[in-house]
Coordinates of C-alpha atoms and ligand atoms in Angstrom, one line a residue:
M1 CA 73.0 122.5 54.4
T2 CA 74.0 122.5 58.0
T3 CA 73.3 119.5 60.2
T4 CA 73.0 119.2 63.9
V5 CA 75.0 116.7 65.9
E6 CA 74.5 115.5 69.4
S7 CA 77.1 117.1 71.6
P8 CA 79.6 114.5 72.8
A9 CA 79.6 114.1 76.6
R10 CA 81.7 116.8 78.0
S11 CA 84.5 115.7 80.3
P12 CA 83.6 116.0 84.0
R13 CA 86.4 118.5 84.5
L14 CA 85.1 120.6 81.6
Q15 CA 81.5 120.4 83.0
E16 CA 82.9 121.5 86.3
F17 CA 84.7 124.4 84.7
L18 CA 81.6 125.5 82.9
A19 CA 79.4 125.2 86.0
Q20 CA 81.5 127.3 88.2
P21 CA 81.0 131.1 88.4
Q22 CA 83.6 132.6 86.1
K23 CA 86.0 135.1 87.6
I24 CA 88.7 137.4 86.5
L25 CA 92.3 136.9 87.7
I26 CA 93.9 139.9 89.5
D27 CA 97.0 139.5 91.7
G28 CA 96.6 135.8 91.9
Q29 CA 93.0 136.0 93.2
W30 CA 89.8 135.1 91.2
T31 CA 87.4 138.0 91.7
D32 CA 84.3 139.6 90.2
A33 CA 84.3 142.8 88.3
G34 CA 84.1 145.8 90.6
S35 CA 80.7 146.7 89.2
G36 CA 79.5 143.1 89.7
E37 CA 78.4 143.2 86.0
T38 CA 78.7 140.1 83.8
F39 CA 78.0 139.2 80.2
T40 CA 77.1 135.9 78.5
T41 CA 79.3 133.9 76.0
Y42 CA 77.5 131.6 73.6
D43 CA 78.1 128.6 71.4
P44 CA 77.8 130.1 67.9
A45 CA 76.6 126.8 66.4
T46 CA 73.5 126.5 68.6
G47 CA 73.1 129.9 70.4
E48 CA 73.4 127.9 73.7
A49 CA 74.6 130.1 76.6
L50 CA 77.9 128.6 77.8
A51 CA 78.8 130.8 80.7
T52 CA 78.5 134.3 82.2
V53 CA 81.8 136.1 82.8
P54 CA 82.7 139.3 84.6
R55 CA 82.4 142.5 82.6
G56 CA 85.6 144.1 83.6
A57 CA 86.0 147.8 83.0
A58 CA 88.4 150.7 83.7
E59 CA 88.4 150.1 87.6
D60 CA 89.3 146.4 87.1
I61 CA 92.0 147.3 84.6
D62 CA 93.3 149.7 87.1
R63 CA 93.5 147.1 89.8
A64 CA 95.1 144.6 87.4
V65 CA 97.7 147.2 86.3
S66 CA 98.5 148.0 89.9
A67 CA 99.1 144.3 90.6
A68 CA 101.3 143.9 87.5
R69 CA 103.2 147.1 88.5
R70 CA 103.8 145.8 92.0
A71 CA 104.9 142.4 90.7
F72 CA 107.3 144.0 88.3
D73 CA 108.7 146.7 90.6
T74 CA 108.8 145.1 94.0
T75 CA 109.3 141.4 93.6
D76 CA 112.2 139.4 92.2
W77 CA 110.2 138.2 89.2
A78 CA 112.1 140.3 86.6
R79 CA 115.4 139.0 88.0
W80 CA 114.6 135.3 88.1
R81 CA 117.5 133.4 86.8
P82 CA 117.0 131.8 83.3
A83 CA 116.7 128.1 84.4
R84 CA 113.9 128.9 86.8
R85 CA 112.0 130.8 84.2
E86 CA 112.5 128.0 81.7
N87 CA 111.1 125.4 84.1
L88 CA 108.0 127.6 84.6
L89 CA 107.3 128.0 80.9
W90 CA 108.0 124.3 80.2
K91 CA 105.6 123.4 83.0
I92 CA 102.8 125.6 81.5
S93 CA 103.3 123.9 78.2
E94 CA 103.0 120.4 79.8
L95 CA 99.9 121.5 81.8
I96 CA 98.2 122.7 78.6
L97 CA 98.9 119.4 77.0
S98 CA 97.5 117.5 80.1
R99 CA 94.2 119.4 79.6
A100 CA 94.4 119.3 75.8
D101 CA 91.0 117.7 75.3
D102 CA 89.3 120.2 77.6
F103 CA 91.0 123.2 75.9
A104 CA 90.0 121.9 72.4
E105 CA 86.4 121.3 73.3
L106 CA 86.1 124.6 75.1
E107 CA 87.6 126.5 72.2
S108 CA 85.4 124.7 69.7
L109 CA 82.3 125.5 71.8
D110 CA 83.1 129.2 72.4
N111 CA 84.4 130.1 69.0
G112 CA 82.5 127.5 66.8
K113 CA 85.6 126.1 65.1
P114 CA 86.0 122.4 64.2
L115 CA 86.9 120.4 67.2
G116 CA 89.6 118.6 65.2
I117 CA 91.3 121.8 64.2
A118 CA 91.1 123.2 67.7
A119 CA 92.9 120.0 69.0
A120 CA 95.4 119.6 66.2
F121 CA 96.2 123.3 65.6
D122 CA 95.1 125.7 68.3
V123 CA 95.9 123.7 71.4
R124 CA 99.0 122.0 70.2
S125 CA 100.4 125.3 68.8
S126 CA 99.6 127.0 72.1
A127 CA 101.5 124.4 74.1
D128 CA 104.3 124.6 71.5
C129 CA 104.6 128.3 71.9
F130 CA 105.2 128.0 75.6
R131 CA 107.7 125.1 74.9
Y132 CA 109.5 127.3 72.3
Y133 CA 109.8 130.3 74.6
A134 CA 110.9 128.0 77.5
G135 CA 114.1 127.6 75.5
W136 CA 114.8 131.3 75.3
P137 CA 115.6 132.7 78.8
S138 CA 119.1 131.2 78.8
K139 CA 119.9 132.4 75.3
I140 CA 119.1 136.1 75.7
Q141 CA 122.4 137.9 75.2
G142 CA 123.9 141.3 75.0
S143 CA 127.1 142.4 73.3
V144 CA 130.5 143.6 74.5
N145 CA 131.3 146.8 72.7
N146 CA 134.5 148.9 72.0
P147 CA 133.8 152.5 72.5
S148 CA 136.4 155.2 71.5
M149 CA 135.3 157.8 74.1
L150 CA 136.9 160.7 72.4
L151 CA 137.0 163.0 75.4
A152 CA 138.8 160.6 77.6
P153 CA 142.6 160.6 78.0
E154 CA 144.5 158.2 75.6
D155 CA 145.3 155.8 78.4
A156 CA 141.8 155.5 79.8
E157 CA 140.1 152.1 79.5
F158 CA 136.5 151.2 79.4
H159 CA 134.4 148.1 79.6
S160 CA 131.0 148.6 77.7
F161 CA 128.3 146.0 77.3
T162 CA 124.6 145.8 76.5
R163 CA 121.9 144.0 78.4
R164 CA 118.4 143.1 77.3
E165 CA 115.9 144.0 80.0
P166 CA 112.1 143.5 80.2
V167 CA 109.9 146.4 79.1
G168 CA 107.7 146.3 82.3
V169 CA 103.9 146.1 82.5
C170 CA 102.4 144.8 79.2
G171 CA 98.8 145.2 78.2
Q172 CA 97.8 142.5 75.8
I173 CA 94.5 142.7 73.9
I174 CA 93.5 139.7 71.8
P175 CA 90.8 138.7 69.3
W176 CA 88.2 135.9 69.1
N177 CA 89.5 133.9 66.0
F178 CA 92.3 131.9 67.7
P179 CA 91.6 132.8 71.4
L180 CA 94.0 130.4 73.2
L181 CA 96.7 130.7 70.6
M182 CA 96.7 134.5 70.7
A183 CA 96.9 134.4 74.5
A184 CA 99.9 132.1 74.1
W185 CA 101.7 134.2 71.5
K186 CA 101.3 137.2 73.9
I187 CA 102.0 135.7 77.3
A188 CA 104.8 133.2 76.5
P189 CA 107.4 135.7 75.3
A190 CA 106.4 138.2 77.9
L191 CA 107.1 135.7 80.7
A192 CA 110.3 134.4 79.0
T193 CA 111.7 138.0 79.3
G194 CA 110.5 138.9 82.8
N195 CA 107.6 141.2 82.0
T196 CA 104.2 141.3 83.8
V197 CA 100.9 141.1 81.9
V198 CA 97.4 142.3 81.9
L199 CA 95.5 140.3 79.3
K200 CA 92.1 141.3 77.8
P201 CA 90.5 138.5 75.9
A202 CA 87.8 139.1 73.2
E203 CA 84.2 139.4 74.5
Q204 CA 83.0 136.6 72.1
T205 CA 85.5 134.0 73.4
P206 CA 86.8 134.6 76.9
L207 CA 86.7 131.0 78.2
T208 CA 90.0 129.4 77.2
A209 CA 91.9 132.4 78.5
L210 CA 90.3 131.8 81.9
L211 CA 91.2 128.1 81.8
L212 CA 94.7 129.1 80.9
G213 CA 94.7 131.4 83.9
Q214 CA 94.0 128.4 86.1
I215 CA 96.9 126.6 84.6
L216 CA 99.2 129.6 85.0
V217 CA 98.3 129.7 88.7
E218 CA 98.8 125.9 89.0
A219 CA 102.2 126.1 87.3
G220 CA 103.4 128.7 89.8
V221 CA 103.3 132.0 88.0
P222 CA 103.7 134.5 90.9
D223 CA 100.8 136.6 92.0
G224 CA 100.3 139.7 89.8
V225 CA 102.6 138.5 87.0
V226 CA 99.7 137.6 84.7
N227 CA 96.3 139.2 85.3
I228 CA 93.3 138.3 83.1
V229 CA 90.4 140.8 82.8
T230 CA 87.5 139.7 80.6
G231 CA 85.2 142.5 79.3
H232 CA 84.2 144.5 76.3
G233 CA 86.1 147.0 74.2
E234 CA 86.0 149.6 77.0
A235 CA 88.3 147.4 79.1
G236 CA 90.8 147.2 76.1
A237 CA 90.5 151.0 75.7
A238 CA 91.3 151.5 79.4
L239 CA 94.3 149.3 79.1
S240 CA 95.7 151.0 76.0
E241 CA 95.2 154.4 77.7
H242 CA 96.6 153.5 81.1
S243 CA 99.6 155.6 82.1
D244 CA 101.2 152.8 84.1
V245 CA 101.3 150.4 81.2
D246 CA 104.7 150.3 79.5
K247 CA 103.8 148.3 76.4
V248 CA 100.6 147.3 74.6
A249 CA 100.4 144.3 72.2
F250 CA 97.3 144.1 70.2
T251 CA 95.9 141.6 67.6
G252 CA 92.6 142.5 65.9
S253 CA 91.1 144.9 63.4
T254 CA 93.1 147.7 61.8
E255 CA 90.4 150.1 62.9
V256 CA 90.9 149.3 66.6
G257 CA 94.7 149.2 66.0
K258 CA 94.6 152.8 65.0
R259 CA 92.6 153.7 68.2
I260 CA 95.2 151.9 70.3
V261 CA 98.1 153.9 68.7
A262 CA 96.2 157.1 69.5
A263 CA 95.4 156.0 73.1
S264 CA 99.1 155.0 73.6
A265 CA 100.3 158.5 72.9
G266 CA 99.6 159.7 76.5
N267 CA 102.7 158.0 78.1
L268 CA 104.3 156.9 74.7
K269 CA 104.0 153.3 75.7
K270 CA 105.6 150.8 73.2
V271 CA 103.1 149.4 70.8
S272 CA 103.1 146.2 68.7
L273 CA 100.2 145.5 66.4
E274 CA 99.1 142.5 64.4
L275 CA 96.2 143.6 62.3
G276 CA 94.1 142.7 59.2
G277 CA 95.0 141.4 55.8
K278 CA 93.8 140.8 52.3
S279 CA 96.4 138.4 51.3
P280 CA 97.1 137.3 47.7
N281 CA 97.5 133.6 46.7
I282 CA 99.0 133.4 43.2
V283 CA 98.8 130.3 41.0
F284 CA 101.3 130.3 38.2
A285 CA 100.7 128.2 35.0
D286 CA 103.5 125.8 36.0
A287 CA 101.9 125.0 39.4
D288 CA 100.9 121.5 40.5
I289 CA 97.2 122.2 39.9
D290 CA 95.9 119.6 42.4
S291 CA 97.9 120.8 45.3
A292 CA 97.3 124.5 44.3
V293 CA 93.5 124.0 44.3
G294 CA 93.7 122.3 47.8
G295 CA 96.0 125.0 49.1
V296 CA 93.9 127.8 47.8
I297 CA 90.8 126.3 49.4
Q298 CA 92.6 125.9 52.7
G299 CA 94.0 129.4 52.3
F300 CA 90.6 131.1 52.4
T301 CA 88.4 128.6 54.4
L302 CA 90.6 127.7 57.4
N303 CA 88.7 128.8 60.5
S304 CA 85.8 129.7 58.1
G305 CA 88.0 132.4 56.7
Q306 CA 88.3 134.1 60.1
A307 CA 92.0 134.3 59.9
C308 CA 94.0 137.5 59.5
E309 CA 96.4 135.8 57.1
A310 CA 93.6 134.2 54.9
G311 CA 94.5 134.0 51.2
T312 CA 91.4 135.8 49.8
R313 CA 92.7 137.3 46.6
V314 CA 93.4 134.4 44.4
Y315 CA 95.3 135.3 41.2
V316 CA 95.3 132.5 38.5
H317 CA 97.3 132.5 35.3
E318 CA 95.0 133.1 32.3
S319 CA 96.1 129.9 30.5
I320 CA 94.8 127.7 33.4
Y321 CA 92.0 130.0 34.7
D322 CA 89.0 128.2 33.5
K323 CA 90.3 124.7 34.3
F324 CA 91.4 125.9 37.8
N325 CA 88.1 127.6 38.5
A326 CA 86.2 124.5 37.5
A327 CA 88.2 122.3 39.9
L328 CA 87.9 125.0 42.6
A329 CA 84.2 125.3 42.3
E330 CA 83.7 121.5 42.4
Q331 CA 85.7 121.1 45.6
V332 CA 84.4 124.2 47.4
K333 CA 80.8 123.0 46.7
A334 CA 81.7 119.7 48.4
L335 CA 82.9 121.3 51.6
A336 CA 80.8 120.2 54.5
V337 CA 79.1 123.0 56.4
G338 CA 78.2 122.2 59.9
P339 CA 78.9 122.5 63.6
G340 CA 82.4 122.2 65.1
N341 CA 81.6 119.0 67.0
D342 CA 80.8 117.2 63.7
P343 CA 84.1 115.7 62.5
E344 CA 82.9 116.1 58.9
S345 CA 82.5 119.9 59.2
V346 CA 85.0 122.1 57.3
I347 CA 83.0 125.3 57.3
T348 CA 81.6 126.0 60.8
P349 CA 79.6 129.0 62.0
L350 CA 80.9 132.5 62.1
V351 CA 81.6 133.7 65.6
S352 CA 78.7 136.1 66.1
Q353 CA 75.7 137.9 64.7
E354 CA 77.9 140.9 64.1
Q355 CA 80.4 138.8 62.1
L356 CA 77.5 137.2 60.1
D357 CA 76.1 140.6 59.2
R358 CA 79.5 141.8 58.1
V359 CA 80.2 138.8 55.9
V360 CA 76.6 138.7 54.4
G361 CA 77.0 142.5 53.7
Y362 CA 80.1 141.8 51.6
L363 CA 78.3 138.9 49.7
E364 CA 75.5 141.3 48.8
A365 CA 78.0 144.1 48.0
G366 CA 79.9 141.8 45.6
K367 CA 76.8 140.7 43.8
Q368 CA 75.4 144.2 43.6
A369 CA 78.7 145.4 42.1
G370 CA 78.4 142.8 39.3
A371 CA 80.7 140.0 40.6
V372 CA 79.6 136.5 39.8
A373 CA 79.5 133.8 42.5
L374 CA 81.3 130.9 40.9
V375 CA 80.2 128.9 44.0
G376 CA 78.3 129.9 47.1
G377 CA 77.3 133.5 47.6
N378 CA 74.6 133.1 50.3
R379 CA 74.1 132.7 54.0
D380 CA 73.0 129.3 55.3
T381 CA 71.0 128.9 58.5
G382 CA 72.1 130.4 61.9
Y383 CA 75.6 131.9 61.7
F384 CA 76.6 129.8 58.8
V385 CA 77.5 131.1 55.3
E386 CA 78.3 129.2 52.2
P387 CA 82.0 129.1 51.2
T388 CA 82.1 131.5 48.2
V389 CA 84.4 132.3 45.3
F390 CA 83.6 135.4 43.2
T391 CA 84.8 135.9 39.6
G392 CA 84.2 138.8 37.2
T393 CA 85.5 141.3 39.8
S394 CA 87.2 144.6 39.2
E395 CA 89.9 146.0 41.5
D396 CA 87.7 148.8 42.9
M397 CA 85.2 146.4 44.4
S398 CA 85.0 146.2 48.2
I399 CA 85.2 142.3 48.0
V400 CA 88.7 142.7 46.3
Q401 CA 90.0 145.5 48.6
E402 CA 88.6 144.9 52.1
E403 CA 89.1 142.2 54.7
I404 CA 85.9 140.2 54.9
F405 CA 86.8 137.6 57.6
G406 CA 84.6 134.9 56.3
P407 CA 85.0 132.0 53.8
V408 CA 85.0 134.3 50.8
A409 CA 87.6 134.6 48.0
V410 CA 87.9 136.3 44.6
S411 CA 89.5 134.6 41.6
I412 CA 91.2 136.9 39.2
P413 CA 93.1 136.1 36.0
F414 CA 96.6 137.4 35.2
S415 CA 99.0 137.2 32.2
G416 CA 102.5 138.0 33.4
D417 CA 104.7 137.8 36.5
D418 CA 105.3 141.6 36.7
E419 CA 101.6 142.3 36.4
V420 CA 100.6 139.9 39.1
I421 CA 103.3 141.0 41.5
A422 CA 102.1 144.6 41.0
A423 CA 98.4 143.6 41.5
A424 CA 99.2 141.5 44.6
N425 CA 101.1 144.5 46.1
R426 CA 98.3 147.0 45.4
S427 CA 96.7 146.7 48.9
E428 CA 96.7 148.7 52.1
Y429 CA 97.7 145.4 53.8
G430 CA 100.7 143.2 53.7
L431 CA 100.4 140.3 56.1
A432 CA 100.9 137.2 54.0
A433 CA 101.1 135.9 50.5
G434 CA 101.1 132.5 48.8
L435 CA 102.5 131.4 45.5
W436 CA 102.2 128.1 43.6
T437 CA 104.9 127.2 41.1
Q438 CA 107.3 124.4 40.3
D439 CA 110.0 126.8 39.0
L440 CA 112.5 127.4 41.8
S441 CA 113.8 130.7 40.3
R442 CA 110.3 132.1 40.0
A443 CA 109.6 131.1 43.6
H444 CA 112.6 133.1 44.9
R445 CA 112.1 136.0 42.5
V446 CA 108.4 136.5 43.3
A447 CA 108.8 135.8 47.1
S448 CA 111.4 138.6 47.3
R449 CA 109.2 141.1 45.6
L450 CA 105.9 140.6 47.4
N451 CA 105.1 143.1 50.2
A452 CA 104.1 140.6 52.9
G453 CA 105.4 139.6 56.4
S454 CA 105.1 135.9 55.5
V455 CA 105.4 134.4 52.0
W456 CA 104.4 130.7 51.5
V457 CA 105.5 128.8 48.5
N458 CA 103.5 125.7 47.6
T459 CA 101.9 125.8 51.0
Y460 CA 99.7 128.2 53.0
H461 CA 99.0 129.1 56.7
A462 CA 102.5 127.7 57.5
L463 CA 102.8 129.2 61.0
D464 CA 105.4 128.1 63.5
S465 CA 106.6 129.3 66.9
A466 CA 110.1 129.7 65.4
L467 CA 109.0 131.9 62.5
P468 CA 108.4 135.7 62.8
F469 CA 104.8 136.7 62.0
G470 CA 103.4 140.2 61.3
G471 CA 102.7 142.7 58.6
F472 CA 103.9 145.3 56.1
H473 CA 101.9 148.5 55.7
Q474 CA 98.6 148.6 57.7
S475 CA 98.9 145.0 58.7
G476 CA 100.8 146.0 61.8
W477 CA 103.9 147.1 63.7
G478 CA 106.5 144.6 64.7
R479 CA 106.8 140.8 64.5
E480 CA 105.6 138.2 66.9
L481 CA 107.0 134.6 67.4
G482 CA 110.6 133.5 66.8
P483 CA 113.5 135.6 68.2
E484 CA 111.5 138.7 67.1
S485 CA 109.1 138.4 70.1
I486 CA 112.1 138.4 72.5
E487 CA 113.1 141.8 71.0
L488 CA 109.5 143.0 71.2
Y489 CA 109.4 142.3 75.0
T490 CA 112.8 143.6 75.9
Q491 CA 114.7 146.9 75.7
V492 CA 118.4 147.3 75.4
K493 CA 120.5 149.0 78.0
S494 CA 124.2 149.9 77.4
V495 CA 126.5 149.9 80.5
T496 CA 129.9 151.6 80.4
I497 CA 132.5 151.1 83.2
A498 CA 135.6 153.2 83.4
I499 CA 138.3 150.7 84.5
Ligands
NAP1 P1 88.3 144.1 67.3 O1 87.2 145.1 67.6 O2 89.5 144.7 66.7 O3 88.6 143.3 68.6 C1 89.9 142.8 69.0 C2 90.1 143.1 70.5 O4 90.2 144.5 70.7 C3 89.0 142.6 71.3 O5 89.5 142.1 72.6 C4 88.1 143.8 71.5 O6 87.3 143.7 72.6 C5 89.2 144.8 71.8 N1 88.8 146.2 71.6 C6 87.6 146.7 70.9 N2 87.6 148.0 70.9 C7 88.8 148.4 71.6 C8 89.3 149.7 71.9 N3 88.7 150.8 71.5 N4 90.5 149.7 72.5 C9 91.2 148.6 72.8 N5 90.7 147.4 72.6 C10 89.5 147.3 72.0 O7 87.8 143.0 66.3 P2 86.3 142.6 66.1 O8 85.3 143.8 66.2 O9 86.0 141.5 67.0 O10 86.3 142.1 64.6 C11 86.1 143.1 63.5 C12 87.0 142.8 62.4 O11 88.3 142.8 62.8 C13 86.8 141.4 61.8 O12 85.7 141.3 60.9 C14 88.1 141.2 61.1 O13 88.1 141.9 59.9 C15 89.1 141.9 62.0 N6 89.8 141.0 62.9 C16 91.1 140.7 62.7 C17 91.7 139.8 63.5 C18 93.2 139.5 63.3 O14 93.6 138.4 63.7 N7 94.0 140.3 62.8 C19 91.1 139.2 64.6 C20 89.7 139.5 64.8 C21 89.1 140.4 64.0 P3 85.8 143.2 72.3 O15 85.9 141.8 72.0 O16 85.1 143.4 73.6 O17 85.3 144.0 71.2
MG2 MG1 84.8 144.7 68.4

């Protein structure tokens, strides 16, 4: 059962932030939506209205894109020398850390996630992402090439080299599950490479992006370089269609990802996509069972399962299936369900009524199709659902095939390595995969055969600014983080000089 906990006193600075009228950031100015419309964002644990924010739409996106265009084309931003850019990114990282408590509390309030996770993971990782990309500007290199130039006379000489240059105006559309971190993954590499940005946060969780906007201004990001427009899907659609946007980077559902690809066709803007998943987590007979049980639970319950890389298809070797399931059920049953501001809470509310309906729909569909809830299986009060593991599933069930985005997993027995690799790979997705074994050869063999952008051995959710992240198949296009994001936000030019 859920419990209620007195909200801790909010810091005066956070109270001040929440009390002020929220504005969108265009060309360095905080303004209302052109229409004057607003929408309300809520605490999903209590239903309390937290703030009203501008409902930006196509006209605001247009203003923001013009500002980003101007900043890119007519200022020296794209040509800042590396040390200056590095100092700016480093300063943003430091300023995020200086407001870490406010960011963590705001993220927990707006999204519902545990305050401790928001502090230890979301906020620290966001600061780390800016720190990591602060190191890149001085390391971006081209090559010196040796062309043969077949039409030139034998004694002609050439000097050819390549340069990595920014792509231009980047539209960035982010989801509600890790609101600040997704803003950091998008903005940090874009700034490190000299692009300009129009960011569209998710309508459920706009607040930490707006606080980040204040910090970007304070750090000295020039006017128009980062613009932040809160709003609904229509604002995201306007951004992905806009003919003056050079690249769109999106994280969210596969369904909207496909719409973005279609909308991008008008001016053939570059597109990178980080979409859904239905990731396998495989427990071999030789695994350390205790750590595998813990890792499997963390795999599908982190952020109440609202994580694109969640390990929701659990495959367990038949020789340990019953024993493993018994331990899994016992520990899942013991997970505390409650609001994010209770330090005991592991399972916190889902982000919205829409998400609750979606997850409850899958719970019902699973039961109706004949799956058995080993543990959980029902909604709790408010936007809370019980952490759930289904057994007795067949591969055609929606709970085995589709992304649920709630604390729900299926546990499936297997008998051989080839069989489980094939089953794990039978998915339209390919974002992540976990495997649990103490056999080093098996770990390498299986890791190399799984169709997934990230494979984790004897661990899960092992994300890091230095490690590329993204998906095979319909889990997306391109990779974010690591050096890969530098490639994502630059384009290569070759220059040839006849000497
Ligand atoms: P979503 O619709 O894909 O939302 C992601 C972002 O895209 C939001 O900023 C959203 O704005 C915006 N958007 C919506 N329609 C758009 C359009 N036509 N063109 C451009 N941008 C658009 O995700 P959702 O509806 O919030 O969640 C639905 C499901 O998506 C979840 O249950 C989960 O399965 C999946 N999901 C995946 C991730 C991930 O990390 N890969 C994250 C979130 C959700 P609004 O907020 O105003 O809709
Ligand atoms: Mg949506």
